[in-house]
């Protein structure tokens, strides 16, 4: 008999009755979107949870990035130093703002931007650094800040993987000029689709408020060429329900994470990439399949798929090598990122993943 399929993730959901009960008031008010009651409530609750002054909710993590970048009004064609070892959204958000991504290599230990290679890439056209806390591994934010301050650059973090993480007693969203989060169904915390820009001051909050609402400031005043990126009330309520259970969801992921950690310690050639944080959210379990392992990455990938376990190659290919960018960025060499993208696999991890499933994943890894 074919075994049940195991996917790399599964969305966390509140109990059905709880969500249904929570959306009932919408049938009285008929207020479904446009910064409604629940949108406002979730912004407040998230600001507290993420330990930041303000949160601006938007439709998804990608628009959070696009609008955060737009809010700084950089000159068209300016350069933004970033990494290719990320989800395609990061690079697209730069390109769609008509800015030029300049790709910096990453560090082998955790996949985050190599802060020692940033300065060599700075030119008179550089306006910002856009690093990614990839897999929830925090970047070297102190050194990045030092470099940015020295050269007068903005720093925008793609914190899509770092929900609820902390850095030196602060919310990780406090690093840089702005940070963005994704609340997509596949992330640790979800609002079905959703995202947020974390605002350290009210100026950015107001700018985001306008940008996500067509740039409209008053009934007859339109200040920006804005987008429509407002989160609707059904999504906000999903967020309110999921946020109530977030510590259980993370605790459940932690257990699975620890089982993988324990197993991997005894498997030569498999290296965990979920490494560098004290306060983790256990969003992903990325591994590197190195030469010391019994087979290469693509064979291990096939072994998993044959066993009905749908591991993913996050992140392969590098964003800069994707067809949509043709050969524009192939000249920018990032050898460590390239090697990592050829070795990486992310293992299934999600709230409520049962022991049998975890065991099946480990069994494939342990095969000779
Ligand atoms: C998920 C993700 C995004 C985009 O978020 P969406 O909510 O899916 O639009 C951006 N960057 C990274 C690194 C992501 O993982």
Coordinates of C-alpha atoms and ligand atoms in Angstrom, one line a residue:
X1 CA 0.0 0.0 0.0
X2 CA 1.3 3.4 -0.9
X3 CA 2.3 5.4 2.1
X4 CA 0.7 8.7 2.9
X5 CA 2.4 11.6 1.3
X6 CA 4.5 14.0 3.5
X7 CA 4.8 17.5 2.3
X8 CA 7.5 20.0 3.3
X9 CA 5.0 22.0 5.2
X10 CA 1.3 22.1 6.3
X11 CA -0.5 25.3 7.2
X12 CA -1.4 25.9 10.8
X13 CA -5.1 26.5 11.3
X14 CA -7.3 27.3 14.3
X15 CA -10.1 25.0 15.3
X16 CA -12.9 25.4 12.7
X17 CA -15.6 26.5 15.2
X18 CA -13.3 29.2 16.6
X19 CA -12.7 30.8 13.2
X20 CA -16.4 30.6 12.3
X21 CA -17.4 32.2 15.5
X22 CA -14.7 34.9 15.1
X23 CA -15.9 35.9 11.6
X24 CA -19.6 36.0 12.5
X25 CA -19.6 39.8 13.4
X26 CA -18.7 40.5 9.8
X27 CA -22.3 39.6 8.8
X28 CA -23.5 42.4 11.0
X29 CA -21.1 45.1 10.1
X30 CA -20.6 44.2 6.4
X31 CA -17.1 45.8 6.8
X32 CA -14.9 43.4 5.0
X33 CA -11.7 45.3 4.2
X34 CA -10.3 48.9 4.1
X35 CA -8.4 48.8 7.5
X36 CA -11.3 47.5 9.5
X37 CA -11.6 46.7 13.1
X38 CA -9.7 43.3 12.9
X39 CA -7.0 44.8 10.7
X40 CA -6.4 47.4 13.4
X41 CA -6.6 44.8 16.2
X42 CA -4.1 42.4 14.5
X43 CA -1.6 45.3 13.9
X44 CA -1.7 46.1 17.6
X45 CA -1.3 42.5 18.7
X46 CA 1.5 41.9 16.2
X47 CA 3.4 45.0 17.3
X48 CA 3.4 43.6 20.8
X49 CA 4.3 40.0 19.8
X50 CA 7.1 41.2 17.5
X51 CA 8.3 43.7 20.0
X52 CA 8.3 46.7 17.7
X53 CA 6.6 50.1 17.8
X54 CA 4.2 49.6 14.8
X55 CA 3.2 47.1 12.2
X56 CA 1.6 47.8 8.9
X57 CA -0.4 44.9 7.6
X58 CA -0.5 44.2 3.9
X59 CA -1.8 41.5 1.5
X60 CA 1.4 39.4 1.3
X61 CA 5.1 39.4 2.1
X62 CA 6.0 40.3 -1.4
X63 CA 4.1 43.5 -1.4
X64 CA 5.5 44.3 2.0
X65 CA 8.9 44.2 0.4
X66 CA 7.9 46.1 -2.7
X67 CA 6.2 48.9 -0.8
X68 CA 8.9 49.1 1.9
X69 CA 11.5 49.7 -0.8
X70 CA 9.2 52.1 -2.6
X71 CA 8.7 54.1 0.6
X72 CA 12.4 55.3 0.4
X73 CA 11.9 56.9 -3.0
X74 CA 15.3 55.8 -4.4
X75 CA 16.3 57.1 -7.8
X76 CA 15.5 54.7 -10.6
X77 CA 18.5 52.6 -11.6
X78 CA 20.2 52.8 -8.1
X79 CA 21.9 49.7 -6.8
X80 CA 20.8 47.6 -3.9
X81 CA 23.2 45.0 -2.4
X82 CA 21.4 41.8 -1.7
X83 CA 21.8 38.0 -1.8
X84 CA 20.7 35.5 -4.4
X85 CA 20.3 32.7 -1.9
X86 CA 16.6 33.5 -1.1
X87 CA 13.1 33.1 -2.4
X88 CA 12.6 34.8 -5.8
X89 CA 10.4 37.5 -4.2
X90 CA 13.4 39.3 -2.7
X91 CA 15.1 39.9 -6.0
X92 CA 11.8 40.6 -7.8
X93 CA 10.9 43.3 -5.3
X94 CA 14.1 45.2 -6.1
X95 CA 13.7 44.7 -9.8
X96 CA 10.1 45.7 -9.9
X97 CA 11.0 49.0 -8.1
X98 CA 13.3 49.7 -11.1
X99 CA 16.4 49.3 -9.0
X100 CA 19.4 47.1 -9.8
X101 CA 20.2 44.1 -7.5
X102 CA 23.9 43.7 -6.8
X103 CA 24.5 40.2 -5.5
X104 CA 26.7 39.6 -2.5
X105 CA 27.9 36.1 -1.5
X106 CA 26.6 34.4 1.6
X107 CA 28.3 32.6 4.5
X108 CA 28.5 28.8 4.4
X109 CA 27.6 28.4 8.1
X110 CA 24.1 29.9 7.9
X111 CA 23.4 31.1 4.4
X112 CA 23.1 34.8 5.4
X113 CA 24.8 37.6 3.5
X114 CA 28.6 37.7 4.0
X115 CA 29.1 41.1 5.7
X116 CA 32.8 41.0 4.9
X117 CA 32.0 41.1 1.2
X118 CA 29.5 44.0 1.2
X119 CA 31.9 47.0 1.1
X120 CA 33.7 45.8 -2.0
X121 CA 30.4 46.0 -3.9
X122 CA 29.5 49.6 -2.9
X123 CA 29.6 52.1 -5.7
X124 CA 28.4 55.7 -6.0
X125 CA 25.1 54.3 -7.2
X126 CA 24.5 52.1 -4.1
X127 CA 21.5 53.3 -2.0
X128 CA 20.6 50.3 0.2
X129 CA 21.5 46.9 1.5
X130 CA 18.7 44.3 1.5
X131 CA 19.8 41.2 3.4
X132 CA 17.6 38.2 4.3
X133 CA 17.4 36.4 7.6
X134 CA 17.3 33.2 5.6
X135 CA 15.7 30.2 7.4
X136 CA 15.4 32.5 10.4
X137 CA 19.1 32.7 10.8
X138 CA 19.8 36.3 11.8
X139 CA 22.3 38.3 9.7
X140 CA 25.2 40.0 11.3
X141 CA 23.1 43.1 11.9
X142 CA 25.7 45.0 13.9
X143 CA 28.3 44.9 11.2
X144 CA 25.7 45.6 8.5
X145 CA 24.6 48.7 10.4
X146 CA 28.2 49.8 10.8
X147 CA 28.8 49.6 7.0
X148 CA 25.4 51.2 6.1
X149 CA 26.1 54.1 8.5
X150 CA 29.6 54.6 7.2
X151 CA 28.4 54.9 3.6
X152 CA 25.0 56.5 4.2
X153 CA 23.0 53.5 3.0
X154 CA 19.5 52.3 4.0
X155 CA 19.0 48.8 5.3
X156 CA 15.8 46.8 4.6
X157 CA 15.6 43.3 6.0
X158 CA 13.6 40.6 4.4
X159 CA 12.6 39.0 7.6
X160 CA 10.0 36.6 6.0
X161 CA 11.6 33.6 7.8
X162 CA 12.2 35.3 11.1
X163 CA 8.7 35.7 12.6
X164 CA 8.9 36.3 16.4
X165 CA 12.6 36.0 16.6
X166 CA 14.7 38.3 18.8
X167 CA 18.0 39.9 18.6
X168 CA 19.7 41.1 21.8
X169 CA 16.4 41.4 23.7
X170 CA 14.7 43.3 20.8
X171 CA 12.3 42.1 18.2
X172 CA 14.4 41.2 15.1
X173 CA 12.2 43.6 13.1
X174 CA 14.0 46.5 15.0
X175 CA 17.1 46.0 12.9
X176 CA 17.6 48.2 9.9
X177 CA 15.4 51.0 8.6
X178 CA 12.6 48.6 7.9
X179 CA 11.9 44.9 8.0
X180 CA 9.3 42.9 6.2
X181 CA 7.5 39.7 7.2
X182 CA 5.4 37.1 5.3
X183 CA 2.3 35.6 6.7
X184 CA 1.7 33.2 3.8
X185 CA -0.1 29.9 4.5
X186 CA 3.2 28.1 4.5
X187 CA 5.0 30.3 7.0
X188 CA 5.2 29.8 10.8
X189 CA 2.5 32.3 11.4
X190 CA -0.2 32.7 8.7
X191 CA -3.1 35.0 7.8
X192 CA -3.8 32.7 4.7
X193 CA -2.0 35.3 2.6
X194 CA -0.5 38.3 4.3
X195 CA 2.5 40.2 5.3
X196 CA 3.7 43.2 7.2
X197 CA 6.2 46.1 7.2
X198 CA 7.6 46.7 10.7
X199 CA 7.7 50.4 11.4
X200 CA 10.1 52.0 13.9
X201 CA 8.4 55.4 13.6
X202 CA 5.0 56.7 12.7
X203 CA 6.3 58.4 9.6
X204 CA 6.9 55.1 7.9
X205 CA 3.7 53.7 9.2
X206 CA 1.7 56.5 7.6
X207 CA 3.6 56.2 4.4
X208 CA 2.8 52.5 4.3
X209 CA -0.8 53.2 5.1
X210 CA -1.0 55.4 2.0
X211 CA 1.1 53.2 -0.2
X212 CA -1.1 50.2 0.4
X213 CA -4.2 52.2 -0.4
X214 CA -3.4 53.6 -3.8
X215 CA -1.4 56.5 -2.4
X216 CA -4.7 58.1 -1.2
X217 CA -4.1 60.5 1.7
X218 CA -7.5 62.3 1.8
X219 CA -10.7 62.0 -0.1
X220 CA -9.4 64.3 -2.8
X221 CA -5.6 64.0 -2.2
X222 CA -3.4 61.3 -3.8
X223 CA 0.2 61.6 -2.8
X224 CA 1.9 58.5 -4.1
X225 CA 1.7 56.1 -7.0
X226 CA 0.5 53.5 -4.6
X227 CA -0.7 50.0 -4.9
X228 CA -3.7 48.2 -3.5
X229 CA -2.2 46.0 -0.8
X230 CA -4.7 46.1 2.1
X231 CA -5.2 43.0 4.2
X232 CA -8.9 42.0 4.3
X233 CA -10.8 41.2 7.5
X234 CA -11.1 37.5 6.9
X235 CA -7.3 37.2 6.8
X236 CA -6.9 39.5 9.8
X237 CA -9.2 37.3 11.8
X238 CA -7.3 34.2 10.7
X239 CA -4.2 36.0 12.0
X240 CA -5.9 36.8 15.3
X241 CA -6.9 33.2 15.8
X242 CA -3.5 31.8 14.8
X243 CA -1.6 34.3 17.0
X244 CA -3.4 33.0 20.0
X245 CA -1.9 29.6 19.4
X246 CA 1.5 30.6 18.1
X247 CA 3.5 29.4 21.1
X248 CA 2.0 25.9 20.8
X249 CA 2.7 25.9 17.1
X250 CA 6.3 26.8 17.7
X251 CA 6.7 24.3 20.5
X252 CA 5.4 21.6 18.2
X253 CA 7.9 22.5 15.5
X254 CA 10.7 22.6 18.2
X255 CA 10.1 19.0 19.1
X256 CA 10.4 17.9 15.5
X257 CA 13.5 20.1 15.0
X258 CA 15.2 18.4 18.0
X259 CA 14.5 14.9 16.7
X260 CA 16.1 15.9 13.4
X261 CA 19.1 17.5 15.2
X262 CA 19.6 14.3 17.2
X263 CA 19.5 12.0 14.1
X264 CA 21.6 14.2 11.9
X265 CA 24.4 14.3 14.5
X266 CA 25.1 10.7 13.7
X267 CA 24.9 10.9 9.9
X268 CA 28.2 11.7 8.3
X269 CA 28.0 14.3 5.5
X270 CA 24.7 15.9 6.4
X271 CA 25.0 19.3 8.0
X272 CA 22.1 21.3 9.5
X273 CA 21.8 24.9 8.3
X274 CA 19.5 25.9 11.1
X275 CA 22.3 27.1 13.2
X276 CA 22.8 30.5 14.6
X277 CA 19.9 31.7 16.7
X278 CA 19.2 31.4 20.4
X279 CA 15.6 32.4 20.0
X280 CA 14.4 30.3 17.0
X281 CA 11.0 29.9 15.5
X282 CA 11.8 26.5 13.9
X283 CA 10.3 27.6 10.5
X284 CA 12.5 25.4 8.4
X285 CA 14.9 22.4 8.6
X286 CA 17.4 23.0 5.9
X287 CA 20.3 20.6 5.5
X288 CA 23.4 20.5 3.3
X289 CA 24.2 17.2 1.5
X290 CA 28.0 17.3 1.3
X291 CA 30.5 15.0 -0.4
X292 CA 30.9 12.9 2.7
X293 CA 27.3 11.7 2.5
X294 CA 26.5 8.3 0.8
X295 CA 25.0 10.0 -2.2
X296 CA 24.6 13.4 -3.8
X297 CA 21.8 15.9 -3.3
X298 CA 19.8 14.9 -6.4
X299 CA 19.9 11.2 -5.5
X300 CA 18.8 11.9 -2.0
X301 CA 16.0 14.1 -3.4
X302 CA 14.9 11.2 -5.5
X303 CA 15.1 8.8 -2.6
X304 CA 12.8 11.1 -0.6
X305 CA 10.3 11.5 -3.5
X306 CA 10.2 7.7 -4.1
X307 CA 9.3 7.4 -0.4
X308 CA 6.4 9.9 -0.8
X309 CA 8.3 12.6 1.1
X310 CA 8.3 15.9 -0.8
X311 CA 11.4 17.6 0.4
X312 CA 12.3 20.9 -1.5
X313 CA 15.5 22.4 -2.9
X314 CA 15.1 25.7 -1.1
X315 CA 16.9 27.7 -2.5
X316 CA 17.8 26.4 -5.9
X317 CA 18.4 27.9 -8.4
X318 CA 19.9 31.1 -7.1
X319 CA 17.5 34.0 -7.9
X320 CA 20.1 35.7 -10.0
X321 CA 20.3 32.7 -12.4
X322 CA 16.5 32.4 -13.0
X323 CA 15.4 32.6 -16.6
X324 CA 13.4 35.9 -16.1
X325 CA 16.7 37.7 -15.5
X326 CA 18.3 36.1 -18.6
X327 CA 22.0 36.5 -18.3
X328 CA 21.9 40.0 -16.7
X329 CA 23.4 38.9 -13.4
X330 CA 25.4 35.8 -14.3
X331 CA 28.6 37.7 -14.2
X332 CA 28.1 38.5 -10.6
X333 CA 29.9 35.6 -8.9
X334 CA 28.7 34.2 -5.6
X335 CA 30.5 30.9 -5.4
X336 CA 29.5 30.0 -1.8
X337 CA 25.8 30.7 -2.6
X338 CA 26.1 28.6 -5.7
X339 CA 27.6 25.6 -3.9
X340 CA 25.0 25.9 -1.1
X341 CA 22.2 26.0 -3.6
X342 CA 23.5 22.8 -5.1
X343 CA 23.7 21.0 -1.7
X344 CA 20.6 22.2 0.1
X345 CA 17.4 20.4 0.9
X346 CA 14.7 21.4 3.3
X347 CA 13.1 18.7 5.3
X348 CA 9.4 18.6 6.2
X349 CA 8.5 20.4 9.4
X350 CA 5.2 21.7 10.5
X351 CA 2.9 22.0 13.5
X352 CA 1.5 18.6 14.5
X353 CA 3.8 16.5 12.2
X354 CA 3.4 13.1 13.8
X355 CA 6.2 10.9 15.0
X356 CA 5.7 8.3 12.3
X357 CA 6.3 10.9 9.6
X358 CA 9.4 12.3 11.3
X359 CA 10.6 8.7 11.6
X360 CA 10.1 8.1 7.9
X361 CA 12.1 11.2 7.0
X362 CA 15.0 10.1 9.3
X363 CA 14.9 6.5 7.9
X364 CA 15.6 7.8 4.4
X365 CA 18.4 10.0 5.6
X366 CA 20.0 7.1 7.4
X367 CA 20.0 4.7 4.4
X368 CA 23.3 3.6 3.1
Ligands
LIG1 C1 7.7 33.8 1.6 C2 8.8 34.8 1.3 C3 8.6 36.1 0.7 C4 7.2 36.5 0.1 O1 6.2 36.4 0.9 P1 4.7 36.1 0.4 O2 3.8 36.3 1.5 O3 4.7 34.7 -0.2 O4 4.4 37.1 -0.7 C5 9.6 36.9 0.5 N1 10.8 36.6 0.9 C6 11.1 35.4 1.5 C7 12.5 35.1 1.9 C8 10.1 34.4 1.6 O5 10.4 33.2 2.1

